[in-house]
């Protein structure tokens, strides 16, 4: 059969990954009928003769869905098709009421584009399928397992985004999907909630020997419903393909389902016949030819996009690239950050009735420090929750950060302050005052430092002989004594001064 | 009251307006006939019309509706077993507009299953007999609508035309049948056969009635529920022309001279051409070179669209269900038991034409032939005002005569399919009788030329003076 | 022209169960019809645009305004097998 050469076995392989993303649009009504969109409502309460595929009904496209799709294409810098058409994609399935899905085929709304370092192949519009739920109490039909169809979701407007196979690692795929999700979220065209299925991702995966140009046989991984599953699933599939190829076998083109609990990949039951969807132009719909007015409206609706925002954070606020991305890709963090900066502007005349804030000595909150407090400290406390929904006020966090910089509170005490703010809100200066967390005053601190020097003669000896590590013992002692209300750097400076090491 | 049924719909409306008869009485008179008919024309008959219709534009003159139109909570089957018991939750725009104009629905008429057929023999609910000769077909697919009007069971009716389904039965039953310009009448609620070809239109006793129904079908313009519907550019006028002076008629050589045209049909066609000249019109021969391929293109495009349109009949949401056990058997049994032979044949043909590897050879080419046929018509209308052909190559044939030969049946559409492909309007009017059976004469014009077309048809209708009453209409139609 | 195997394949695509007799008849009839249809193969149609729509319309759209949906009772009224507030079917893939 296959001849396996030694070099082939030991060869290094690189993966090639392309993504297909389905995005449910956040319109008020369905793609082709006036039923209101819903999530989690009672089954079959958002249907009509059109989305149930009754005889004689006709689809009429939702203008807002097209507007959203235009915004998406602009955001992904795609090429507009001056005239695109809808096709019928024919297959039988209980979640497909007409026996065909109205989709776009050879002329999608948008052609080639790009987001970040990944090229976009196409962007097109279609309608979502209904939901097939395994029947519970109602049991079986003629002894066979039964399912129940809920058509509430059927006909929800969907945009499908297909990338070129430009991704080369599971982590990069996850990272890029985060950027896409942030971009779509920022556009406000979708809830982009992977748990609820408003953002769904399939991945096409192949591997090839490093340095070769031709793509290997690809497999399709269906419906990875979280970033983690996407990364794990793709990694598992790359490993599987490598094992096959290294064993001298050949990857078979197939569709696989990734089970996140077991970490296994199983081929989906192949359909009754090979995919012969018999696409043909949908005669019930006329072509879509976006007018200048439609394009202008879509352009006007475009906000600053995450990639541009990250770039601005780096350029104007000197944030580190990783931090800038973290803030920009989670739009809510970026919004919180910018609200904090705005609220902490020096022009703020201490309106919160707090002396500390008022005499901030003109030192505005440092954007880099604030960014780090948000991406590290705040995120560790709130997780994936939107900080806007938390009791922490952006301006209050900015003020806390300023107080740290101004040495009005130590870093460790500030973390305690933030704990309190995350739990019940409030202004940092009040919390500091209430809990006595302000930095120890210089004379009080001087006495404590003197005592620490006296109590740690060994450490003093080591410091004198240049072993700076020993400083930790003295600083630790001071911190214990002040319950963290001292600044480590300041303590070190005072010790050196007292030992004449200035 | 029996003389009421001898009236055209417009005449009946006059009587209502004059206070000589009430809409209720008119409805009751027709209802009684529709209920007791033995032609097989009606599938359901309505209990009553609405009361206060005397002041409406159509004065309460009841309307027979092809069973392809959905009417809320009225059984609607498209003459298929697969829709047995189906009660639509909504009403078709065409029916709604005519009802609003004052034409209440008298009942639903028989048809070929899903409008596939030219003889009405493909109905799951039995054939329809031609009131001119009970052993003959009324044509199809709107056979019930035509038979009902011809037999005086209804004053007028609406049907649908995909490749001739209004014009051919009108011709075979001695009536006027009009297929409007594609897009001028909303298709919403009209059960789809071939979406890019289907059009609703009137089947009536004369051109005035046809104009009257068309006026209210297009009134209101674009239907927001049908993306392909358009505003008709001008109001439909009641035709009044008596002469054809200066009107240039083109005779389509390829259609009028074809071997398939029966001699009796040809003779009446030629006689009608002579009348055109008597009325001051001119007649010249023109060529529509691609029309001879119209039937081929049609029998790819229509089945292809139908194969998708009929996929929704799957036993899940409405209609009948068969099968035992798995999903595949549910689909396959439901559809095999629910559809009859002709529908299955067309689904197979259309599925094949769209399937992988055949699309370009069949569907792609057929779409291009369609382009050429539309171009042929445009070129012709640069030279002439209207184009004429026989409507049907033959008079009404005997029941069963063509059921074993699909291709022979398909030939019935030979002269009517090209206009459907081009989307242009066409009207069939009775040209006379051949061996006691009606023969139709087809007039077609450019898109939205319905007024001009109706005027010409009206002038010819007057000159021909065809008596639309079959001999012994009452005796044949109604049980004694 | 079109053989038994093709008839069975197409019937499966179309979800039609055909009896033996129907398969035979379908093969003969479809072959006859396709014979006729294939005459369009003789035409020179290069550079001819396909026609999908005879109406010259574009962008016929609907405002994104909700309309009332059917009640669930009404939606399920015609269902051959309504259960659990939905349309019951044998599970795909189950047997």
PDB file of C-alpha atoms in Angstrom, chain B residues 189-295:
ATOM      1  CA  UNK B 189     -51.182  32.110  -0.775  1.00  0.00           C
ATOM      2  CA  UNK B 190     -51.170  30.473  -4.172  1.00  0.00           C
ATOM      3  CA  UNK B 191     -49.699  27.010  -3.719  1.00  0.00           C
ATOM      4  CA  UNK B 192     -46.503  27.011  -5.727  1.00  0.00           C
ATOM      5  CA  UNK B 193     -45.889  24.754  -8.690  1.00  0.00           C
ATOM      6  CA  UNK B 194     -43.106  26.620 -10.529  1.00  0.00           C
ATOM      7  CA  UNK B 195     -42.538  29.921  -8.798  1.00  0.00           C
ATOM      8  CA  UNK B 196     -40.906  31.801 -11.665  1.00  0.00           C
ATOM      9  CA  UNK B 197     -43.799  30.949 -13.998  1.00  0.00           C
ATOM     10  CA  UNK B 198     -46.965  30.736 -11.872  1.00  0.00           C
ATOM     11  CA  UNK B 199     -49.511  33.500 -12.370  1.00  0.00           C
ATOM     12  CA  UNK B 200     -53.090  33.866 -11.235  1.00  0.00           C
ATOM     13  CA  UNK B 201     -55.701  34.993 -13.726  1.00  0.00           C
ATOM     14  CA  UNK B 202     -59.389  34.942 -14.604  1.00  0.00           C
ATOM     15  CA  UNK B 203     -61.433  32.375 -16.524  1.00  0.00           C
ATOM     16  CA  UNK B 204     -64.661  34.026 -17.657  1.00  0.00           C
ATOM     17  CA  UNK B 205     -67.404  33.994 -20.246  1.00  0.00           C
ATOM     18  CA  UNK B 206     -66.236  37.157 -21.957  1.00  0.00           C
ATOM     19  CA  UNK B 207     -63.428  39.686 -22.110  1.00  0.00           C
ATOM     20  CA  UNK B 208     -65.326  42.255 -20.022  1.00  0.00           C
ATOM     21  CA  UNK B 209     -65.550  39.861 -17.110  1.00  0.00           C
ATOM     22  CA  UNK B 210     -61.874  39.006 -17.519  1.00  0.00           C
ATOM     23  CA  UNK B 211     -60.938  42.688 -17.425  1.00  0.00           C
ATOM     24  CA  UNK B 212     -63.123  43.255 -14.394  1.00  0.00           C
ATOM     25  CA  UNK B 213     -61.495  40.485 -12.378  1.00  0.00           C
ATOM     26  CA  UNK B 214     -58.013  41.461 -13.544  1.00  0.00           C
ATOM     27  CA  UNK B 215     -58.664  45.067 -12.554  1.00  0.00           C
ATOM     28  CA  UNK B 216     -59.247  44.036  -8.968  1.00  0.00           C
ATOM     29  CA  UNK B 217     -56.516  41.410  -8.918  1.00  0.00           C
ATOM     30  CA  UNK B 218     -53.894  44.019  -9.763  1.00  0.00           C
ATOM     31  CA  UNK B 219     -55.565  46.805  -7.816  1.00  0.00           C
ATOM     32  CA  UNK B 220     -53.487  47.586  -4.758  1.00  0.00           C
ATOM     33  CA  UNK B 221     -50.293  47.001  -6.695  1.00  0.00           C
ATOM     34  CA  UNK B 222     -47.224  45.406  -5.199  1.00  0.00           C
ATOM     35  CA  UNK B 223     -48.077  42.946  -2.441  1.00  0.00           C
ATOM     36  CA  UNK B 224     -45.561  43.320   0.378  1.00  0.00           C
ATOM     37  CA  UNK B 225     -45.867  39.581   0.962  1.00  0.00           C
ATOM     38  CA  UNK B 226     -44.631  38.714  -2.535  1.00  0.00           C
ATOM     39  CA  UNK B 227     -41.176  40.049  -3.418  1.00  0.00           C
ATOM     40  CA  UNK B 228     -41.764  39.335  -7.093  1.00  0.00           C
ATOM     41  CA  UNK B 229     -45.009  41.260  -7.404  1.00  0.00           C
ATOM     42  CA  UNK B 230     -45.050  44.636  -9.095  1.00  0.00           C
ATOM     43  CA  UNK B 231     -47.251  47.691  -9.427  1.00  0.00           C
ATOM     44  CA  UNK B 232     -49.302  47.430 -12.580  1.00  0.00           C
ATOM     45  CA  UNK B 233     -48.371  50.596 -14.470  1.00  0.00           C
ATOM     46  CA  UNK B 234     -51.936  51.614 -15.375  1.00  0.00           C
ATOM     47  CA  UNK B 235     -55.491  50.792 -14.346  1.00  0.00           C
ATOM     48  CA  UNK B 236     -57.180  47.937 -16.199  1.00  0.00           C
ATOM     49  CA  UNK B 237     -59.915  49.392 -18.431  1.00  0.00           C
ATOM     50  CA  UNK B 238     -63.011  47.550 -19.528  1.00  0.00           C
ATOM     51  CA  UNK B 239     -62.387  46.734 -23.191  1.00  0.00           C
ATOM     52  CA  UNK B 240     -64.486  48.629 -25.693  1.00  0.00           C
ATOM     53  CA  UNK B 241     -62.786  48.336 -29.093  1.00  0.00           C
ATOM     54  CA  UNK B 242     -64.941  47.168 -31.986  1.00  0.00           C
ATOM     55  CA  UNK B 243     -62.402  47.635 -34.746  1.00  0.00           C
ATOM     56  CA  UNK B 244     -58.746  46.711 -35.142  1.00  0.00           C
ATOM     57  CA  UNK B 245     -57.720  49.491 -37.484  1.00  0.00           C
ATOM     58  CA  UNK B 246     -53.977  49.944 -37.525  1.00  0.00           C
ATOM     59  CA  UNK B 247     -53.310  47.101 -35.149  1.00  0.00           C
ATOM     60  CA  UNK B 248     -50.471  44.898 -36.419  1.00  0.00           C
ATOM     61  CA  UNK B 249     -50.776  41.179 -35.645  1.00  0.00           C
ATOM     62  CA  UNK B 250     -47.912  38.745 -35.985  1.00  0.00           C
ATOM     63  CA  UNK B 251     -48.588  35.093 -36.690  1.00  0.00           C
ATOM     64  CA  UNK B 252     -45.948  32.868 -35.184  1.00  0.00           C
ATOM     65  CA  UNK B 253     -44.904  30.594 -38.000  1.00  0.00           C
ATOM     66  CA  UNK B 254     -43.281  28.032 -35.717  1.00  0.00           C
ATOM     67  CA  UNK B 255     -46.415  27.634 -33.590  1.00  0.00           C
ATOM     68  CA  UNK B 256     -49.225  28.093 -36.114  1.00  0.00           C
ATOM     69  CA  UNK B 257     -47.751  25.770 -38.736  1.00  0.00           C
ATOM     70  CA  UNK B 258     -46.592  23.003 -36.410  1.00  0.00           C
ATOM     71  CA  UNK B 259     -47.604  19.431 -37.277  1.00  0.00           C
ATOM     72  CA  UNK B 260     -49.197  19.056 -33.910  1.00  0.00           C
ATOM     73  CA  UNK B 261     -51.952  21.563 -34.748  1.00  0.00           C
ATOM     74  CA  UNK B 262     -55.144  19.699 -35.677  1.00  0.00           C
ATOM     75  CA  UNK B 263     -56.723  20.681 -38.996  1.00  0.00           C
ATOM     76  CA  UNK B 264     -59.945  21.820 -37.321  1.00  0.00           C
ATOM     77  CA  UNK B 265     -57.997  24.081 -35.003  1.00  0.00           C
ATOM     78  CA  UNK B 266     -55.932  25.407 -37.868  1.00  0.00           C
ATOM     79  CA  UNK B 267     -59.021  26.180 -39.930  1.00  0.00           C
ATOM     80  CA  UNK B 268     -60.584  28.244 -37.145  1.00  0.00           C
ATOM     81  CA  UNK B 269     -57.258  29.962 -36.558  1.00  0.00           C
ATOM     82  CA  UNK B 270     -57.103  30.989 -40.218  1.00  0.00           C
ATOM     83  CA  UNK B 271     -60.728  32.135 -40.114  1.00  0.00           C
ATOM     84  CA  UNK B 272     -59.907  34.338 -37.155  1.00  0.00           C
ATOM     85  CA  UNK B 273     -56.953  35.849 -39.001  1.00  0.00           C
ATOM     86  CA  UNK B 274     -59.368  36.720 -41.785  1.00  0.00           C
ATOM     87  CA  UNK B 275     -61.651  38.411 -39.280  1.00  0.00           C
ATOM     88  CA  UNK B 276     -58.743  40.462 -37.976  1.00  0.00           C
ATOM     89  CA  UNK B 277     -58.248  41.828 -41.477  1.00  0.00           C
ATOM     90  CA  UNK B 278     -61.992  42.439 -41.871  1.00  0.00           C
ATOM     91  CA  UNK B 279     -61.826  44.535 -38.703  1.00  0.00           C
ATOM     92  CA  UNK B 280     -59.010  46.641 -40.118  1.00  0.00           C
ATOM     93  CA  UNK B 281     -56.036  44.910 -38.536  1.00  0.00           C
ATOM     94  CA  UNK B 282     -53.021  43.708 -40.438  1.00  0.00           C
ATOM     95  CA  UNK B 283     -51.596  40.231 -40.255  1.00  0.00           C
ATOM     96  CA  UNK B 284     -48.015  39.298 -40.990  1.00  0.00           C
ATOM     97  CA  UNK B 285     -45.945  36.227 -40.394  1.00  0.00           C
ATOM     98  CA  UNK B 286     -43.246  36.504 -37.785  1.00  0.00           C
ATOM     99  CA  UNK B 287     -40.698  34.116 -36.394  1.00  0.00           C
ATOM    100  CA  UNK B 288     -40.013  33.276 -32.791  1.00  0.00           C
ATOM    101  CA  UNK B 289     -37.145  30.944 -33.634  1.00  0.00           C
ATOM    102  CA  UNK B 290     -36.585  29.568 -30.155  1.00  0.00           C
ATOM    103  CA  UNK B 291     -40.189  28.870 -29.286  1.00  0.00           C
ATOM    104  CA  UNK B 292     -39.938  25.350 -30.663  1.00  0.00           C
ATOM    105  CA  UNK B 293     -37.569  24.703 -27.745  1.00  0.00           C
ATOM    106  CA  UNK B 294     -39.950  26.290 -25.282  1.00  0.00           C
ATOM    107  CA  UNK B 295     -41.510  23.014 -24.248  1.00  0.00           C
TER     108      UNK B 295
END
